[in-house]
XYZ file of C-alpha atoms in Angstrom:
692
model
C 6.018 18.911 10.478
C 4.009 15.642 11.348
C 4.452 13.995 14.128
C 5.320 11.217 12.547
C 7.916 13.737 10.681
C 9.403 14.648 13.268
C 9.715 10.579 14.907
C 11.586 10.289 12.089
C 13.849 12.086 11.876
C 14.779 11.996 15.463
C 15.569 7.611 15.129
C 16.525 7.794 10.796
C 18.676 10.869 10.594
C 20.961 11.912 7.075
C 18.612 8.888 6.697
C 15.183 10.103 5.312
C 14.247 12.797 3.390
C 11.044 15.434 2.109
C 8.613 13.637 -0.229
C 8.092 16.580 -2.797
C 11.058 17.725 -3.232
C 11.432 15.120 -5.191
C 9.434 17.336 -8.033
C 10.955 20.133 -6.960
C 14.283 19.301 -8.345
C 13.095 17.525 -11.105
C 12.324 20.025 -13.853
C 12.351 18.180 -16.686
C 14.889 15.709 -16.225
C 14.121 11.915 -17.872
C 15.347 10.700 -14.944
C 14.301 7.411 -12.472
C 13.347 8.696 -8.411
C 15.833 6.878 -7.263
C 18.840 9.097 -8.648
C 17.523 12.678 -7.383
C 16.565 10.503 -3.911
C 19.707 9.523 -4.028
C 21.471 13.585 -4.708
C 18.728 14.160 -2.062
C 20.250 11.971 0.420
C 23.450 13.886 -0.321
C 22.526 16.795 0.519
C 18.976 17.753 2.155
C 18.488 14.398 4.397
C 17.539 16.765 7.093
C 14.656 18.859 8.912
C 16.551 21.860 8.438
C 14.380 24.662 6.014
C 17.193 27.173 5.599
C 19.754 23.579 4.650
C 17.246 22.063 2.786
C 16.654 25.366 0.824
C 20.680 25.029 0.595
C 20.593 21.615 -0.470
C 17.763 21.715 -2.608
C 20.096 24.323 -4.742
C 23.583 22.454 -5.065
C 20.553 19.646 -6.159
C 20.005 21.475 -8.865
C 23.152 22.809 -9.818
C 24.778 19.418 -10.043
C 21.725 18.279 -12.459
C 22.171 21.204 -14.215
C 25.528 21.338 -14.952
C 25.860 16.599 -14.842
C 22.462 15.962 -15.862
C 22.995 15.058 -20.119
C 19.517 16.311 -21.558
C 19.389 14.781 -24.813
C 18.911 17.213 -26.390
C 21.761 18.778 -25.203
C 24.362 15.379 -25.603
C 26.513 17.316 -27.650
C 27.269 20.412 -25.840
C 28.534 17.974 -22.946
C 30.567 16.475 -25.857
C 31.845 19.706 -26.591
C 33.147 20.156 -23.272
C 33.944 17.286 -22.980
C 36.377 17.630 -25.613
C 36.875 20.999 -25.163
C 37.954 20.116 -20.912
C 40.305 16.692 -22.168
C 37.918 15.296 -18.438
C 33.124 15.699 -17.876
C 31.340 14.325 -15.050
C 28.118 13.346 -16.322
C 25.011 11.813 -15.233
C 23.514 9.092 -17.520
C 22.331 5.654 -18.010
C 25.462 3.932 -19.067
C 25.517 -0.157 -20.783
C 28.787 -1.800 -20.951
C 28.998 -4.952 -23.863
C 31.963 -7.376 -24.514
C 33.755 -6.706 -27.195
C 35.179 -10.026 -28.081
C 37.020 -8.715 -31.647
C 39.149 -6.743 -29.310
C 38.912 -8.584 -26.031
C 37.742 -4.208 -24.491
C 34.698 -3.797 -22.535
C 33.174 -0.974 -24.086
C 30.660 1.232 -22.247
C 27.735 3.041 -23.894
C 25.844 6.487 -22.743
C 22.083 6.493 -23.239
C 21.986 10.663 -23.411
C 25.739 11.052 -24.123
C 25.401 9.738 -27.523
C 28.179 8.319 -27.716
C 29.479 4.844 -27.378
C 32.640 2.454 -27.485
C 34.316 4.078 -25.388
C 36.887 1.921 -23.249
C 36.391 0.377 -19.387
C 38.121 -1.324 -17.994
C 38.005 -5.106 -16.954
C 38.211 -4.266 -13.301
C 34.831 -1.001 -13.919
C 32.979 -4.258 -14.853
C 33.641 -6.676 -12.169
C 32.768 -4.406 -9.355
C 29.441 -3.542 -10.963
C 28.833 -6.271 -13.053
C 24.877 -4.843 -13.907
C 26.217 -2.303 -16.382
C 26.380 -5.622 -18.546
C 21.922 -5.983 -18.431
C 19.873 -3.686 -19.033
C 22.273 -0.145 -18.419
C 22.838 1.069 -14.663
C 22.185 4.700 -13.664
C 26.295 6.589 -12.859
C 27.893 9.333 -11.927
C 31.278 9.075 -13.446
C 34.221 11.158 -16.047
C 34.703 10.899 -19.624
C 37.576 12.262 -21.164
C 38.914 12.391 -24.233
C 41.570 11.891 -25.983
C 42.343 12.266 -29.675
C 44.135 9.157 -31.852
C 45.336 9.308 -34.581
C 44.408 5.827 -35.035
C 40.594 6.038 -37.233
C 40.059 2.229 -35.369
C 40.569 4.407 -32.072
C 38.017 5.588 -30.065
C 38.188 8.382 -29.099
C 35.638 8.825 -25.351
C 37.902 6.745 -21.918
C 36.049 6.368 -19.249
C 37.251 7.768 -15.877
C 36.244 6.635 -12.671
C 32.622 5.107 -12.242
C 29.821 5.099 -9.138
C 26.739 3.647 -9.765
C 24.658 6.155 -8.151
C 22.922 3.653 -5.211
C 24.145 3.113 -1.418
C 27.619 2.119 -0.801
C 26.688 0.851 3.285
C 23.939 0.969 5.777
C 23.854 -0.337 9.687
C 21.461 -2.569 9.421
C 21.797 -3.331 13.700
C 20.488 0.620 13.692
C 17.426 -0.002 11.113
C 15.915 -2.394 13.083
C 17.497 -1.086 17.209
C 15.158 2.219 15.212
C 12.333 0.191 13.403
C 11.363 -0.603 17.469
C 10.508 3.040 18.189
C 8.119 2.836 15.839
C 4.138 1.829 16.128
C 2.663 -0.351 13.284
C 0.289 2.666 11.693
C 3.316 4.785 12.201
C 5.328 2.549 10.120
C 3.216 0.955 7.692
C 2.084 4.985 7.458
C 6.183 5.673 7.231
C 6.723 2.539 4.738
C 4.166 4.403 2.757
C 5.343 8.768 2.966
C 8.899 7.003 1.313
C 6.667 5.315 -2.275
C 6.099 8.438 -2.559
C 1.811 8.392 -1.175
C 0.042 10.219 1.960
C -1.046 8.147 3.597
C -3.385 10.377 4.838
C -5.476 9.576 1.540
C -5.754 5.576 2.276
C -7.164 3.438 4.338
C -5.577 0.299 6.288
C -6.165 -2.324 3.475
C -5.165 -0.090 0.605
C -1.838 0.391 2.801
C -1.422 -3.175 2.591
C -1.955 -3.713 -0.220
C 0.555 -1.608 -1.621
C 3.445 -2.462 0.710
C 1.972 -5.983 -1.594
C 4.635 -4.992 -4.251
C 7.684 -4.456 -2.371
C 7.282 -8.172 -1.837
C 9.253 -9.236 -5.260
C 12.250 -7.012 -3.474
C 12.375 -8.708 -0.571
C 11.948 -12.104 -1.323
C 13.448 -14.332 -3.626
C 12.245 -15.628 -6.516
C 8.665 -14.231 -6.176
C 6.293 -13.761 -8.523
C 3.459 -11.365 -8.437
C 1.604 -10.080 -11.012
C -1.335 -6.990 -10.885
C -4.399 -6.589 -12.728
C -6.262 -3.608 -12.813
C -7.411 -0.130 -14.434
C -4.134 2.319 -15.935
C -3.103 5.029 -14.281
C -3.005 2.804 -11.081
C 0.812 3.266 -10.594
C 1.003 0.029 -11.303
C 4.809 -0.433 -12.361
C 5.301 2.992 -11.072
C 8.057 0.977 -8.141
C 9.118 -0.807 -9.988
C 10.495 1.806 -12.627
C 11.804 4.436 -10.164
C 11.799 2.409 -6.576
C 15.409 0.900 -6.388
C 18.481 0.379 -8.036
C 18.669 -3.665 -7.835
C 14.621 -3.602 -10.101
C 14.168 -3.696 -14.545
C 11.289 -2.604 -15.730
C 10.856 -3.990 -19.483
C 7.845 -3.445 -21.503
C 6.344 -7.356 -22.030
C 6.836 -7.170 -25.908
C 10.443 -6.656 -25.998
C 11.623 -9.736 -24.298
C 13.696 -12.701 -25.383
C 14.838 -15.822 -24.422
C 19.374 -14.881 -24.274
C 17.292 -11.083 -23.956
C 15.322 -12.731 -20.150
C 17.897 -15.926 -19.771
C 20.928 -17.052 -21.737
C 22.002 -16.588 -25.002
C 23.353 -20.125 -25.674
C 25.497 -19.028 -28.865
C 27.734 -16.189 -26.267
C 26.995 -18.195 -23.149
C 26.304 -14.891 -21.978
C 23.429 -15.053 -18.128
C 21.149 -12.853 -19.440
C 18.344 -10.603 -16.848
C 17.796 -12.821 -13.931
C 20.908 -12.956 -13.242
C 21.329 -8.834 -12.090
C 18.504 -7.967 -11.246
C 16.315 -9.063 -7.830
C 13.989 -7.761 -9.668
C 12.964 -8.115 -13.306
C 8.991 -6.520 -14.073
C 7.261 -7.167 -17.763
C 4.854 -3.419 -18.121
C 1.584 -3.958 -20.351
C 2.232 -7.265 -20.387
C -1.195 -7.312 -20.982
C -3.108 -7.834 -23.876
C -5.093 -10.474 -26.273
C -3.421 -10.548 -29.537
C 0.452 -9.720 -28.101
C 1.997 -12.117 -30.099
C 4.665 -14.518 -27.485
C 7.377 -16.781 -27.439
C 5.767 -19.869 -26.852
C 9.534 -21.416 -26.392
C 9.957 -17.585 -23.760
C 6.658 -18.696 -21.805
C 8.651 -22.780 -21.513
C 11.839 -21.702 -19.598
C 9.880 -18.946 -18.037
C 7.441 -21.439 -16.108
C 9.665 -23.758 -15.994
C 11.435 -21.031 -14.005
C 8.771 -19.275 -11.857
C 9.302 -23.249 -10.513
C 12.306 -24.364 -9.783
C 14.155 -21.144 -10.366
C 16.316 -23.019 -13.203
C 16.807 -22.580 -16.324
C 18.131 -24.806 -19.630
C 21.518 -23.762 -21.707
C 21.953 -26.122 -22.834
C 22.953 -29.401 -20.920
C 23.678 -27.636 -18.094
C 20.227 -25.927 -15.960
C 22.176 -22.841 -13.729
C 19.978 -20.561 -10.987
C 18.640 -17.273 -10.582
C 16.543 -15.713 -7.383
C 15.642 -12.949 -9.716
C 11.258 -12.361 -8.902
C 9.558 -11.762 -11.664
C 6.451 -8.809 -11.666
C 3.905 -8.994 -13.896
C 1.490 -5.500 -15.204
C -0.737 -4.926 -16.412
C -4.186 -2.856 -17.322
C -8.091 -4.710 -17.623
C -10.209 -3.650 -20.083
C -12.952 -4.872 -18.268
C -14.656 -3.929 -14.426
C -14.174 -7.008 -12.293
C -18.619 -7.858 -12.446
C -18.086 -7.815 -16.062
C -15.139 -9.804 -15.722
C -16.246 -12.607 -13.232
C -20.137 -13.035 -15.226
C -18.174 -13.510 -18.785
C -14.928 -14.766 -18.218
C -12.548 -14.654 -15.608
C -9.927 -12.595 -13.949
C -6.731 -13.410 -16.104
C -9.284 -12.538 -19.674
C -6.367 -10.008 -20.088
C -3.121 -12.901 -20.064
C -1.535 -12.741 -23.383
C -2.745 -15.316 -25.345
C 0.316 -18.118 -24.880
C 0.405 -16.768 -21.104
C -2.998 -17.175 -20.915
C -1.621 -21.414 -19.534
C -3.167 -22.519 -16.311
C 0.553 -23.970 -16.056
C 1.940 -20.052 -16.317
C -1.323 -18.893 -13.983
C 0.119 -21.303 -11.418
C 3.456 -20.420 -10.736
C 2.336 -16.968 -9.637
C 2.595 -16.626 -5.464
C -0.306 -14.177 -5.090
C -2.508 -11.822 -7.567
C -3.143 -7.593 -5.959
C -6.322 -6.796 -7.113
C -5.349 -3.979 -9.186
C -9.040 -2.941 -8.910
C -8.552 -1.527 -5.920
C -6.167 0.463 -6.240
C -7.929 4.533 -6.601
C -6.757 5.880 -9.919
C -2.790 8.370 -8.798
C -4.354 12.328 -7.739
C -2.415 14.882 -7.214
C -3.004 15.517 -3.493
C -2.667 11.466 -3.260
C 1.580 12.289 -2.519
C 2.676 12.723 0.006
C 4.914 16.058 1.283
C 6.296 14.185 4.170
C 9.078 12.612 5.488
C 10.074 9.609 3.672
C 13.007 7.324 3.496
C 15.860 7.409 0.123
C 14.330 5.091 -1.586
C 18.098 3.507 -2.064
C 18.477 2.651 1.708
C 15.688 2.003 1.777
C 16.106 0.098 -1.495
C 19.632 -2.213 -0.158
C 17.567 -2.536 3.704
C 14.856 -4.759 1.790
C 18.339 -7.056 -0.732
C 19.738 -7.409 2.748
C 16.411 -9.372 3.746
C 16.689 -11.499 0.897
C 17.810 -13.438 2.884
C 15.975 -14.128 5.556
C 13.683 -16.503 5.652
C 9.875 -15.865 7.532
C 7.507 -17.693 6.796
C 7.340 -20.132 9.243
C 6.375 -16.917 11.759
C 2.710 -17.779 12.061
C 2.559 -20.750 13.204
C 2.833 -19.981 16.799
C -0.162 -18.839 16.963
C -2.090 -20.470 13.281
C -2.509 -23.162 11.567
C -2.707 -23.655 7.312
C -5.770 -25.218 6.413
C -4.189 -29.143 5.536
C -6.353 -29.117 1.870
C -4.358 -26.169 0.909
C -2.243 -27.816 -1.272
C 2.466 -28.109 -1.515
C 1.840 -24.477 -4.177
C -0.689 -22.904 -2.528
C 1.631 -23.295 0.324
C 4.086 -21.969 -1.140
C 3.293 -18.490 -2.023
C 0.491 -18.150 1.225
C 4.652 -18.405 3.015
C 6.268 -16.093 0.647
C 3.734 -13.558 0.390
C 3.598 -13.444 4.689
C 7.679 -13.809 4.649
C 7.762 -10.666 2.661
C 5.316 -8.314 4.084
C 6.562 -9.964 7.816
C 9.767 -8.469 6.941
C 8.459 -5.498 5.464
C 6.562 -4.307 8.779
C 8.367 -6.632 11.326
C 11.849 -6.843 10.919
C 12.956 -7.341 14.179
C 9.809 -9.929 14.495
C 7.768 -8.621 17.572
C 4.885 -8.787 15.909
C 1.207 -9.313 17.477
C -1.770 -12.178 17.026
C -3.413 -9.944 14.916
C -0.292 -8.534 13.805
C 0.180 -11.538 12.063
C -3.161 -12.498 11.660
C -3.646 -9.831 9.848
C -1.095 -10.229 7.483
C -1.795 -14.425 7.529
C -5.621 -13.144 5.704
C -4.433 -11.064 3.930
C -0.985 -13.442 1.757
C -3.802 -16.694 1.793
C -6.290 -13.722 -0.402
C -3.607 -13.530 -2.880
C -2.565 -16.985 -2.861
C -5.955 -17.959 -3.246
C -7.018 -15.332 -5.522
C -4.891 -17.142 -8.400
C -6.488 -20.486 -7.727
C -9.969 -19.465 -7.531
C -9.098 -18.756 -11.697
C -7.432 -20.985 -12.117
C -10.533 -23.213 -10.939
C -12.747 -21.521 -13.362
C -10.277 -22.134 -16.711
C -8.777 -25.498 -15.915
C -11.350 -28.097 -15.152
C -8.852 -30.969 -13.341
C -8.294 -27.893 -10.343
C -9.942 -29.280 -7.448
C -11.637 -26.762 -5.199
C -9.076 -26.028 -2.285
C -9.912 -24.912 1.487
C -8.541 -21.068 1.520
C -9.040 -21.427 5.867
C -6.612 -22.046 8.403
C -6.684 -22.873 12.523
C -5.901 -20.494 15.208
C -4.812 -21.762 19.402
C -8.003 -22.006 20.505
C -9.810 -24.627 18.262
C -11.486 -20.752 15.448
C -11.463 -21.704 11.746
C -11.244 -18.455 10.019
C -12.158 -19.170 5.769
C -10.194 -17.222 3.775
C -12.464 -14.988 1.223
C -11.209 -11.940 -1.442
C -13.686 -8.475 -1.931
C -15.061 -9.865 -5.405
C -16.138 -12.911 -3.656
C -18.265 -11.208 -1.325
C -19.684 -8.396 -3.353
C -19.909 -10.371 -6.766
C -21.400 -14.003 -4.516
C -23.291 -14.598 -8.218
C -20.736 -14.350 -10.518
C -17.652 -16.366 -8.459
C -18.443 -19.723 -7.980
C -18.659 -20.426 -12.221
C -16.631 -23.272 -12.532
C -14.770 -24.376 -15.601
C -16.385 -26.518 -18.294
C -16.190 -30.532 -17.429
C -16.421 -29.319 -13.624
C -18.877 -29.221 -11.359
C -20.324 -25.995 -10.989
C -21.053 -25.743 -6.902
C -24.222 -25.210 -6.371
C -25.001 -21.645 -4.914
C -27.894 -20.398 -3.373
C -28.706 -17.849 0.199
C -27.457 -19.711 2.193
C -24.215 -21.082 1.061
C -23.166 -17.526 -1.084
C -23.640 -16.976 3.107
C -21.235 -19.764 4.631
C -19.725 -18.161 1.683
C -18.792 -15.133 3.581
C -17.963 -14.401 7.247
C -20.778 -14.473 8.863
C -20.747 -10.490 9.830
C -19.063 -9.907 6.397
C -21.604 -7.785 4.697
C -22.435 -8.866 0.965
C -22.981 -5.265 -1.299
C -26.531 -4.397 -1.879
C -26.811 -5.354 -5.360
C -27.471 -9.111 -4.943
C -28.946 -8.494 -1.913
C -32.583 -10.317 -1.488
C -35.618 -8.501 -1.741
C -36.203 -8.919 2.073
C -32.908 -7.404 2.958
C -33.822 -4.544 0.357
C -37.508 -3.296 1.092
C -38.081 -5.943 4.970
C -35.790 -3.619 7.104
C -34.994 -6.054 9.726
C -33.006 -6.434 12.661
C -29.417 -6.892 11.681
C -25.745 -7.260 11.980
C -23.879 -5.976 9.224
C -19.378 -4.516 7.785
C -18.465 -4.360 5.290
C -14.484 -3.959 3.843
C -12.019 -1.898 2.842
C -11.931 -0.654 -1.324
C -15.899 -2.605 -1.682
C -17.997 -0.631 -4.120
C -21.606 -1.183 -4.868
C -22.535 0.761 -1.391
C -25.602 3.564 -0.750
C -27.207 5.975 1.474
C -30.227 4.494 0.217
C -29.727 1.175 -0.200
C -28.432 1.514 4.021
C -30.824 3.543 5.280
C -34.306 4.143 2.793
C -35.660 0.549 3.644
C -35.349 2.257 7.130
C -36.335 5.529 6.852
C -40.052 5.055 5.604
C -42.962 6.398 7.214
C -40.529 8.312 9.465
C -41.291 11.563 9.785
C -38.774 12.567 12.248
C -34.761 11.636 12.435
C -33.071 12.917 14.246
C -28.699 11.850 13.362
C -26.068 12.176 15.979
C -22.574 12.340 14.955
C -19.754 14.889 16.342
C -17.812 15.090 13.066
C -19.855 17.037 11.177
C -17.374 19.503 10.789
C -15.382 19.358 7.621
C -16.835 20.311 4.375
C -17.291 15.902 3.052
C -18.784 15.322 6.113
C -21.291 18.087 6.283
C -21.086 16.797 2.264
C -22.335 13.546 3.887
C -24.667 14.800 5.556
C -26.604 16.538 2.167
C -26.653 13.237 0.812
C -28.022 11.267 4.005
C -31.060 14.040 3.495
C -31.143 13.423 0.062
C -32.275 10.245 0.899
C -34.589 10.967 3.286
C -36.455 13.565 0.178
C -36.497 9.588 -2.048
C -37.776 7.955 0.848
C -40.448 10.507 1.746
C -43.678 11.724 0.203
C -43.928 14.280 -1.842
C -47.321 16.322 0.040
C -45.454 15.340 3.241
C -43.125 17.114 5.860
C -39.857 15.071 8.105
C -38.331 17.009 10.324
C -33.919 16.564 10.264
C -32.114 16.803 13.734
C -28.653 16.826 12.975
C -27.115 16.749 17.842
C -22.956 17.902 16.386
C -19.957 19.137 18.207
C -18.573 22.424 16.905
C -15.039 23.132 15.027
C -12.776 24.291 17.620
C -10.553 26.148 14.491
C -13.622 26.482 11.863
C -16.558 26.682 13.989
C -18.340 30.055 11.688
C -18.092 28.035 8.761
C -19.331 24.372 9.917
C -22.287 27.273 10.090
C -21.715 28.682 7.262
C -22.717 24.688 5.465
C -25.294 23.865 7.979
C -27.330 26.868 7.082
C -26.892 25.742 3.230
C -28.774 23.214 4.047
C -31.224 24.430 6.159
C -31.955 26.571 3.554
C -32.231 24.104 0.875
C -34.436 21.488 2.827
C -37.204 24.756 3.524
C -38.353 24.404 0.004
C -38.723 20.220 -0.356
C -40.696 19.425 2.640
C -38.109 18.674 5.353
C -36.784 20.507 8.378
C -33.028 20.541 8.584
C -32.296 22.062 12.244
C -28.788 21.917 14.312
C -27.181 21.284 17.594
C -24.138 21.441 19.196
C -24.069 19.247 22.885
C -21.803 21.537 24.681
C -20.569 18.979 26.793
C -17.931 17.297 24.589
C -19.069 13.879 25.920
C -21.433 12.628 22.579
C -19.203 9.865 20.826
C -21.953 7.214 19.748
C -22.875 7.671 16.360
C -26.785 6.664 15.203
C -29.856 8.057 13.438
C -32.916 6.926 15.598
C -36.478 7.569 13.617
C -39.888 8.118 15.076
C -41.092 4.297 14.037
C -38.779 2.578 15.901
C -35.320 1.813 13.796
C -32.095 2.875 16.371
C -29.120 2.657 13.594
C -25.162 2.271 14.905
C -23.487 3.372 12.260
C -19.175 3.561 13.828
C -18.125 5.540 11.154
C -21.391 7.882 11.504
C -21.776 9.146 8.186
C -18.343 8.564 7.063
C -17.854 5.510 5.553
C -16.306 6.519 2.224
C -12.950 6.756 1.136
C -11.378 10.290 -0.202
C -12.129 10.300 -3.427
C -12.564 13.759 -6.380
C -14.483 16.223 -4.980
C -14.049 18.846 -7.595
C -13.978 17.068 -10.726
C -17.801 17.795 -11.755
C -16.786 14.009 -14.206
C -16.537 11.760 -12.401
C -18.674 8.738 -11.325
C -16.809 8.929 -7.566
C -18.660 12.430 -7.335
C -21.121 12.041 -8.453
C -23.725 7.993 -7.662
C -22.165 6.726 -3.888
C -22.092 3.131 -5.155
C -18.786 3.878 -7.377
C -16.464 4.895 -4.221
C -15.019 2.849 -2.215
C -15.414 2.152 1.516
C -13.757 2.202 4.904
C -14.248 -0.518 6.734
C -17.570 0.069 8.855
C -19.989 -1.724 11.184
C -23.569 -0.980 11.379
C -26.807 -2.371 12.949
C -29.907 -2.025 13.257
C -31.425 -2.789 15.825
C -35.834 -2.372 16.561
C -38.117 -0.298 19.223
C -34.646 1.473 19.804
C -36.858 3.872 22.020
C -39.258 6.626 20.293
C -37.551 9.937 18.964
C -38.923 12.837 21.133
C-alpha cells in the first residue's frame, strides 16, 4: 500500500475499495463496475488483507448464486419454480400495461417479462420505467389456471446504489488531503493509476465527471478509439445511461406525445450518446431540433405544453483522422453526423474534450490502489448538482468583456463542475483557481474556434482573462500552439486572419513553445539563446530538434542528470547519444560523459545498463564514460558542450510521458515525435563556460 492508500483508508473507512478487486470478482459476468463495487463495498471496504480475501469469496459466492447469466437463465427459472422464491441480480425494466392497469417488469438476463410489480415499488424507483436499473430482488413463482395470468411475481426489490451518506463528513475528510493527493484519489476511483498520467491528463479525465455534478451540461469528446471515452458513462454511476447514438428517438429521449410518457432526460442525470460520430449516420431532424432547444433552454415541448429536465448531455465518438489533417482539410467536428454538423447545435456545447490527448488504454494504466466505491462517489456528485460554484474565480480574475453570454455560460459551467469535484468545501488557492479557469476557457474556445471555421457569421472572440493585479492572459488550445499554420483558417466568406511569425508568436503565450515541425529555419539550423516552455500532451518534439543544432561541432559533451537510474531513464540517455551520432561526422570522435547518482536499490542493474551503452558506443566513434556524484548535492540538470553551449533542463532527459516500450509495433516506441510530452522548460545559454 502507498502512503495515499493508507491515508484514504484512514479518512474514508468503509467507503473505499481496492480497484483491482473488480477484475478479480467479475469473471465472465457482463455487469457494470458500479454493481460489482456495490457488493465489494459491502464486504471488502477495508485494508485488512484477510478481511479482503474473505470478502472476495463472499462476493464471488453471491454472484455465483444470484447473478443471472443469460446461458443459465433456464436453470435459474427452474430454481425459482421449485423453491417458490429466489433472489436474483439482474437489470430490470418496468412498463405500464394500460389494458390491465398493472405494472409489469422484464428481466434482461433472466428472460422473463410480465412480472407483476406493485405501484409503490414504481413510485419509489421511477427509473425502472426508463432504461432499466440493476437490482437485487426476490422473484416468486405462483402457478395459476388462468392462462392470461403471469406466474411471476416480484417480491422485495433493492436498486444497487447507496441509500445514504454523510456529506459533511465527506467535506471534512477532503480537507485532510492536498490538491495533488485528492486528484490522485479521484483518478484511482475512476480506476486508473495516477502515476501513468500527467497533471493535465488527470484533469482531462476529471472533466468527464462534470456532467454528473453539473445540471444541463453539454459535453462532447471526439478522438481515437480505445481511449475509454464511454467507460465513465456506462460503468461509473447508476445515475447515468449510455445509449447508442443511432438508437435515439424523440419519444425515447424526450416525450411520447401519444402516451404522455417522459423520456430519458426526465429520469437520468446524464444521458450519453455512444458512437456518436459518423458522417453518414441517419438522424431524425426533428430530434436534432428538439435537442437544440433542450440544450439551450433546458426544456422541450409536448404538444402545447413545455416541460423541463436537468439531464446533462454527453456525445462521444471516434475520429478517423489525426488533428493536423482535420485542421488542414476540415475541422475538429468533421466526424459528426450530417444533421448534427450544424452551427446552432455545436454552439450549445459547453466544452470539447480533446480526445486525441488521451492515451489509448493499456494494462498498466489500471489502478490497484484504493479509490472510492463508485456508487458512494456517484451519490456525492449527484448531491452537489444543487450547488453553483461558477462565480468562485471572480475574487481573483475577470473574464474578457469580449466573451459572449453563451461562451461565458460554457466557461462558468465547466469551471463550476471542476471546482465542485476538486474543492467541494472551498479552499482553492489563486493558482488552483487559475488552472481550472484556463482549462474551462480552453474547453469552450475549442468549440468556438471550430464554429468560426464552419460558419462565417461567427466573429473572433477574445478568450482571455485579467487578474486583479492587471495581468492579462490569453488562453490558447494545445492544437493551436502545435499547428498554427492550419488552425486559423476561417469559414468561406469570413475575413481570413493574416498569419505570420509575429502573429503566431502573439497567438501563443510568450513562453509557450511552438512544435519543432513548424519552426522557422533559423530555429532549426541556427542555435540561439532562448527559453522555451512545452505543454503536457504536446507531440512532435524529439531530441534531434531540441538538441541537434546545439551539438553540431562538439567533441566533448557532459550530461549532468541525477536521475539516470531506471531502465526508461537509461534508454532516454541512449536516445540522446543517438542524436549525438546523427550530428557528428563519421570520421570524428565525440566524448559523452554522464554525471549522475547511484541508485540505492538497483545500483548494480544501473551500472550494467550504463556498461551496455559504453560497449555499444565504442564502435561508432562515441566514447561514453560516467561517474556517480558522491556528494549527493547535484540537483540541476543540464548539458554542456565544448563549443560553449549550456542547455538547462528542468526535467533532464525525462520529457516523455509513459508509453508502451515493449510493443515493437508502437510508433511511440519507435519514434519520439509520436510520444506525448510532460510539461517542461529548457533554456539555451551561450558562452556558459568551456567543458573541461
